[in-house]
Amino acid sequence: MDVYSLSLVIWEIFNRAEISGIALDFSLPFGTCAGIDPSIENMNFIVNDMNHRPTLRSSSSNDNVLQLFSIKLFSDFNRLIRKCWKKIPSQRPDMKVIMQYSEFLYQKYSQQK
């Protein structure tokens, strides 16, 4: 499994999730620097040479949806996403670690309901 690609899926889920009936406006993960239909060469340059990553939602952003939800949950998943986005693939967590951390977070936040 490609850990970097999985982290983009997680990013997409947290950026497109409807929370308390509110969803953020859609935005492409690399839309500000790559446009709507970038070439493979352009994406390779943006991701590998420039080391650009999509913007993560954070408690410092002016994000009303985030304020309605658990800031801690986003912080925990942002930590995981950042690790998966390491430039050197061998520095990224493997799938077992990702699954264990995800299961830990599920247990942690399902008990807070």
mmCIF file with all atom_site columns, C-alpha atoms in Angstrom:
data_model
loop_
_atom_site.group_PDB
_atom_site.id
_atom_site.type_symbol
_atom_site.label_atom_id
_atom_site.label_alt_id
_atom_site.label_comp_id
_atom_site.label_asym_id
_atom_site.label_entity_id
_atom_site.label_seq_id
_atom_site.pdbx_PDB_ins_code
_atom_site.Cartn_x
_atom_site.Cartn_y
_atom_site.Cartn_z
_atom_site.occupancy
_atom_site.B_iso_or_equiv
_atom_site.pdbx_formal_charge
_atom_site.auth_seq_id
_atom_site.auth_comp_id
_atom_site.auth_asym_id
_atom_site.auth_atom_id
_atom_site.pdbx_PDB_model_num
ATOM 1   C CA . MET A 1 1   ? 0.000   0.000  0.000   1.00 0.00 ? 1   MET A CA 1
ATOM 2   C CA . ASP A 1 2   ? 1.258   3.462  -0.883  1.00 0.00 ? 2   ASP A CA 1
ATOM 3   C CA . VAL A 1 3   ? 1.313   5.316  2.452   1.00 0.00 ? 3   VAL A CA 1
ATOM 4   C CA . TYR A 1 4   ? 1.617   8.746  0.828   1.00 0.00 ? 4   TYR A CA 1
ATOM 5   C CA . SER A 1 5   ? -1.508  8.125  -1.273  1.00 0.00 ? 5   SER A CA 1
ATOM 6   C CA . LEU A 1 6   ? -3.397  6.826  1.750   1.00 0.00 ? 6   LEU A CA 1
ATOM 7   C CA . SER A 1 7   ? -2.558  10.021 3.610   1.00 0.00 ? 7   SER A CA 1
ATOM 8   C CA . LEU A 1 8   ? -4.061  12.053 0.761   1.00 0.00 ? 8   LEU A CA 1
ATOM 9   C CA . VAL A 1 9   ? -7.266  10.026 1.128   1.00 0.00 ? 9   VAL A CA 1
ATOM 10  C CA . ILE A 1 10  ? -7.287  10.747 4.876   1.00 0.00 ? 10  ILE A CA 1
ATOM 11  C CA . TRP A 1 11  ? -6.672  14.440 4.107   1.00 0.00 ? 11  TRP A CA 1
ATOM 12  C CA . GLU A 1 12  ? -9.607  14.399 1.678   1.00 0.00 ? 12  GLU A CA 1
ATOM 13  C CA . ILE A 1 13  ? -11.909 12.771 4.249   1.00 0.00 ? 13  ILE A CA 1
ATOM 14  C CA . PHE A 1 14  ? -11.111 15.378 6.892   1.00 0.00 ? 14  PHE A CA 1
ATOM 15  C CA . ASN A 1 15  ? -11.444 18.238 4.439   1.00 0.00 ? 15  ASN A CA 1
ATOM 16  C CA . ARG A 1 16  ? -14.697 17.017 2.894   1.00 0.00 ? 16  ARG A CA 1
ATOM 17  C CA . ALA A 1 17  ? -16.365 15.630 6.010   1.00 0.00 ? 17  ALA A CA 1
ATOM 18  C CA . GLU A 1 18  ? -19.665 17.224 6.893   1.00 0.00 ? 18  GLU A CA 1
ATOM 19  C CA . ILE A 1 19  ? -19.549 18.049 10.574  1.00 0.00 ? 19  ILE A CA 1
ATOM 20  C CA . SER A 1 20  ? -22.646 19.304 12.383  1.00 0.00 ? 20  SER A CA 1
ATOM 21  C CA . GLY A 1 21  ? -24.292 19.785 8.992   1.00 0.00 ? 21  GLY A CA 1
ATOM 22  C CA . ILE A 1 22  ? -21.467 21.991 7.686   1.00 0.00 ? 22  ILE A CA 1
ATOM 23  C CA . ALA A 1 23  ? -18.881 21.097 5.036   1.00 0.00 ? 23  ALA A CA 1
ATOM 24  C CA . LEU A 1 24  ? -15.969 23.159 3.793   1.00 0.00 ? 24  LEU A CA 1
ATOM 25  C CA . ASP A 1 25  ? -15.996 24.398 0.226   1.00 0.00 ? 25  ASP A CA 1
ATOM 26  C CA . PHE A 1 26  ? -14.319 21.927 -2.097  1.00 0.00 ? 26  PHE A CA 1
ATOM 27  C CA . SER A 1 27  ? -10.679 22.551 -2.907  1.00 0.00 ? 27  SER A CA 1
ATOM 28  C CA . LEU A 1 28  ? -8.138  20.420 -4.717  1.00 0.00 ? 28  LEU A CA 1
ATOM 29  C CA . PRO A 1 29  ? -5.215  19.298 -2.548  1.00 0.00 ? 29  PRO A CA 1
ATOM 30  C CA . PHE A 1 30  ? -2.687  20.966 -4.860  1.00 0.00 ? 30  PHE A CA 1
ATOM 31  C CA . GLY A 1 31  ? -5.080  23.365 -6.592  1.00 0.00 ? 31  GLY A CA 1
ATOM 32  C CA . THR A 1 32  ? -3.306  26.560 -5.567  1.00 0.00 ? 32  THR A CA 1
ATOM 33  C CA . CYS A 1 33  ? -0.013  25.510 -7.133  1.00 0.00 ? 33  CYS A CA 1
ATOM 34  C CA . ALA A 1 34  ? -0.983  22.890 -9.726  1.00 0.00 ? 34  ALA A CA 1
ATOM 35  C CA . GLY A 1 35  ? -4.293  24.028 -11.156 1.00 0.00 ? 35  GLY A CA 1
ATOM 36  C CA . ILE A 1 36  ? -7.176  21.793 -12.195 1.00 0.00 ? 36  ILE A CA 1
ATOM 37  C CA . ASP A 1 37  ? -5.463  19.354 -14.566 1.00 0.00 ? 37  ASP A CA 1
ATOM 38  C CA . PRO A 1 38  ? -1.705  19.235 -13.895 1.00 0.00 ? 38  PRO A CA 1
ATOM 39  C CA . SER A 1 39  ? 0.624   17.010 -15.865 1.00 0.00 ? 39  SER A CA 1
ATOM 40  C CA . ILE A 1 40  ? 2.457   14.141 -14.195 1.00 0.00 ? 40  ILE A CA 1
ATOM 41  C CA . GLU A 1 41  ? 5.704   16.059 -14.685 1.00 0.00 ? 41  GLU A CA 1
ATOM 42  C CA . ASN A 1 42  ? 4.263   19.151 -12.992 1.00 0.00 ? 42  ASN A CA 1
ATOM 43  C CA . MET A 1 43  ? 2.975   17.111 -10.036 1.00 0.00 ? 43  MET A CA 1
ATOM 44  C CA . ASN A 1 44  ? 6.327   15.346 -9.735  1.00 0.00 ? 44  ASN A CA 1
ATOM 45  C CA . PHE A 1 45  ? 8.048   18.739 -9.549  1.00 0.00 ? 45  PHE A CA 1
ATOM 46  C CA . ILE A 1 46  ? 5.551   20.130 -6.996  1.00 0.00 ? 46  ILE A CA 1
ATOM 47  C CA . VAL A 1 47  ? 5.574   17.092 -4.699  1.00 0.00 ? 47  VAL A CA 1
ATOM 48  C CA . ASN A 1 48  ? 9.144   15.803 -5.030  1.00 0.00 ? 48  ASN A CA 1
ATOM 49  C CA . ASP A 1 49  ? 11.251  18.832 -5.919  1.00 0.00 ? 49  ASP A CA 1
ATOM 50  C CA . MET A 1 50  ? 9.328   21.585 -4.124  1.00 0.00 ? 50  MET A CA 1
ATOM 51  C CA . ASN A 1 51  ? 8.191   19.209 -1.336  1.00 0.00 ? 51  ASN A CA 1
ATOM 52  C CA . HIS A 1 52  ? 4.784   20.922 -1.373  1.00 0.00 ? 52  HIS A CA 1
ATOM 53  C CA . ARG A 1 53  ? 1.955   19.347 0.617   1.00 0.00 ? 53  ARG A CA 1
ATOM 54  C CA . PRO A 1 54  ? -1.741  20.231 0.909   1.00 0.00 ? 54  PRO A CA 1
ATOM 55  C CA . THR A 1 55  ? -2.749  22.582 3.704   1.00 0.00 ? 55  THR A CA 1
ATOM 56  C CA . LEU A 1 56  ? -3.841  20.825 6.873   1.00 0.00 ? 56  LEU A CA 1
ATOM 57  C CA . ARG A 1 57  ? -6.769  22.087 8.906   1.00 0.00 ? 57  ARG A CA 1
ATOM 58  C CA . SER A 1 58  ? -5.557  23.320 12.264  1.00 0.00 ? 58  SER A CA 1
ATOM 59  C CA . SER A 1 59  ? -6.725  25.095 15.389  1.00 0.00 ? 59  SER A CA 1
ATOM 60  C CA . SER A 1 60  ? -4.922  28.232 14.225  1.00 0.00 ? 60  SER A CA 1
ATOM 61  C CA . SER A 1 61  ? -6.995  28.443 11.046  1.00 0.00 ? 61  SER A CA 1
ATOM 62  C CA . ASN A 1 62  ? -10.198 30.443 10.977  1.00 0.00 ? 62  ASN A CA 1
ATOM 63  C CA . ASP A 1 63  ? -12.217 27.279 10.527  1.00 0.00 ? 63  ASP A CA 1
ATOM 64  C CA . ASN A 1 64  ? -15.686 27.383 12.099  1.00 0.00 ? 64  ASN A CA 1
ATOM 65  C CA . VAL A 1 65  ? -16.310 23.729 11.233  1.00 0.00 ? 65  VAL A CA 1
ATOM 66  C CA . LEU A 1 66  ? -13.180 22.733 13.109  1.00 0.00 ? 66  LEU A CA 1
ATOM 67  C CA . GLN A 1 67  ? -14.332 24.725 16.129  1.00 0.00 ? 67  GLN A CA 1
ATOM 68  C CA . LEU A 1 68  ? -17.582 22.737 16.150  1.00 0.00 ? 68  LEU A CA 1
ATOM 69  C CA . PHE A 1 69  ? -15.655 19.471 16.239  1.00 0.00 ? 69  PHE A CA 1
ATOM 70  C CA . SER A 1 70  ? -12.772 18.160 18.287  1.00 0.00 ? 70  SER A CA 1
ATOM 71  C CA . ILE A 1 71  ? -9.614  20.157 17.594  1.00 0.00 ? 71  ILE A CA 1
ATOM 72  C CA . LYS A 1 72  ? -7.675  17.363 19.244  1.00 0.00 ? 72  LYS A CA 1
ATOM 73  C CA . LEU A 1 73  ? -8.963  14.782 16.752  1.00 0.00 ? 73  LEU A CA 1
ATOM 74  C CA . PHE A 1 74  ? -7.752  16.890 13.834  1.00 0.00 ? 74  PHE A CA 1
ATOM 75  C CA . SER A 1 75  ? -4.400  17.441 15.552  1.00 0.00 ? 75  SER A CA 1
ATOM 76  C CA . ASP A 1 76  ? -3.971  13.704 16.063  1.00 0.00 ? 76  ASP A CA 1
ATOM 77  C CA . PHE A 1 77  ? -4.758  12.876 12.444  1.00 0.00 ? 77  PHE A CA 1
ATOM 78  C CA . ASN A 1 78  ? -2.662  15.800 11.171  1.00 0.00 ? 78  ASN A CA 1
ATOM 79  C CA . ARG A 1 79  ? 0.279   14.295 13.061  1.00 0.00 ? 79  ARG A CA 1
ATOM 80  C CA . LEU A 1 80  ? -0.263  10.998 11.242  1.00 0.00 ? 80  LEU A CA 1
ATOM 81  C CA . ILE A 1 81  ? -0.675  12.700 7.857   1.00 0.00 ? 81  ILE A CA 1
ATOM 82  C CA . ARG A 1 82  ? 2.561   14.684 8.303   1.00 0.00 ? 82  ARG A CA 1
ATOM 83  C CA . LYS A 1 83  ? 4.460   11.475 9.057   1.00 0.00 ? 83  LYS A CA 1
ATOM 84  C CA . CYS A 1 84  ? 3.022   9.874  5.906   1.00 0.00 ? 84  CYS A CA 1
ATOM 85  C CA . TRP A 1 85  ? 4.125   12.901 3.866   1.00 0.00 ? 85  TRP A CA 1
ATOM 86  C CA . LYS A 1 86  ? 7.814   12.592 4.724   1.00 0.00 ? 86  LYS A CA 1
ATOM 87  C CA . LYS A 1 87  ? 9.919   13.168 1.623   1.00 0.00 ? 87  LYS A CA 1
ATOM 88  C CA . ILE A 1 88  ? 11.936  9.974  2.119   1.00 0.00 ? 88  ILE A CA 1
ATOM 89  C CA . PRO A 1 89  ? 9.567   6.972  1.913   1.00 0.00 ? 89  PRO A CA 1
ATOM 90  C CA . SER A 1 90  ? 11.581  4.907  4.414   1.00 0.00 ? 90  SER A CA 1
ATOM 91  C CA . GLN A 1 91  ? 10.851  7.591  7.044   1.00 0.00 ? 91  GLN A CA 1
ATOM 92  C CA . ARG A 1 92  ? 7.101   7.127  6.633   1.00 0.00 ? 92  ARG A CA 1
ATOM 93  C CA . PRO A 1 93  ? 5.174   4.775  8.941   1.00 0.00 ? 93  PRO A CA 1
ATOM 94  C CA . ASP A 1 94  ? 4.224   1.396  7.549   1.00 0.00 ? 94  ASP A CA 1
ATOM 95  C CA . MET A 1 95  ? 0.619   0.230  7.226   1.00 0.00 ? 95  MET A CA 1
ATOM 96  C CA . LYS A 1 96  ? 0.736   -1.712 10.484  1.00 0.00 ? 96  LYS A CA 1
ATOM 97  C CA . VAL A 1 97  ? 1.672   1.431  12.425  1.00 0.00 ? 97  VAL A CA 1
ATOM 98  C CA . ILE A 1 98  ? -1.002  3.451  10.622  1.00 0.00 ? 98  ILE A CA 1
ATOM 99  C CA . MET A 1 99  ? -3.663  0.850  11.430  1.00 0.00 ? 99  MET A CA 1
ATOM 100 C CA . GLN A 1 100 ? -2.602  0.639  15.078  1.00 0.00 ? 100 GLN A CA 1
ATOM 101 C CA . TYR A 1 101 ? -2.636  4.431  15.451  1.00 0.00 ? 101 TYR A CA 1
ATOM 102 C CA . SER A 1 102 ? -6.006  4.695  13.688  1.00 0.00 ? 102 SER A CA 1
ATOM 103 C CA . GLU A 1 103 ? -7.476  2.007  15.953  1.00 0.00 ? 103 GLU A CA 1
ATOM 104 C CA . PHE A 1 104 ? -6.069  3.829  18.986  1.00 0.00 ? 104 PHE A CA 1
ATOM 105 C CA . LEU A 1 105 ? -7.702  7.081  17.851  1.00 0.00 ? 105 LEU A CA 1
ATOM 106 C CA . TYR A 1 106 ? -10.986 5.306  17.161  1.00 0.00 ? 106 TYR A CA 1
ATOM 107 C CA . GLN A 1 107 ? -11.005 3.927  20.709  1.00 0.00 ? 107 GLN A CA 1
ATOM 108 C CA . LYS A 1 108 ? -9.943  7.265  22.172  1.00 0.00 ? 108 LYS A CA 1
ATOM 109 C CA . TYR A 1 109 ? -12.620 9.325  20.430  1.00 0.00 ? 109 TYR A CA 1
ATOM 110 C CA . SER A 1 110 ? -15.461 6.803  20.447  1.00 0.00 ? 110 SER A CA 1
ATOM 111 C CA . GLN A 1 111 ? -15.269 6.802  24.261  1.00 0.00 ? 111 GLN A CA 1
ATOM 112 C CA . GLN A 1 112 ? -15.637 10.610 24.372  1.00 0.00 ? 112 GLN A CA 1
ATOM 113 C CA . LYS A 1 113 ? -19.162 10.631 22.921  1.00 0.00 ? 113 LYS A CA 1
#
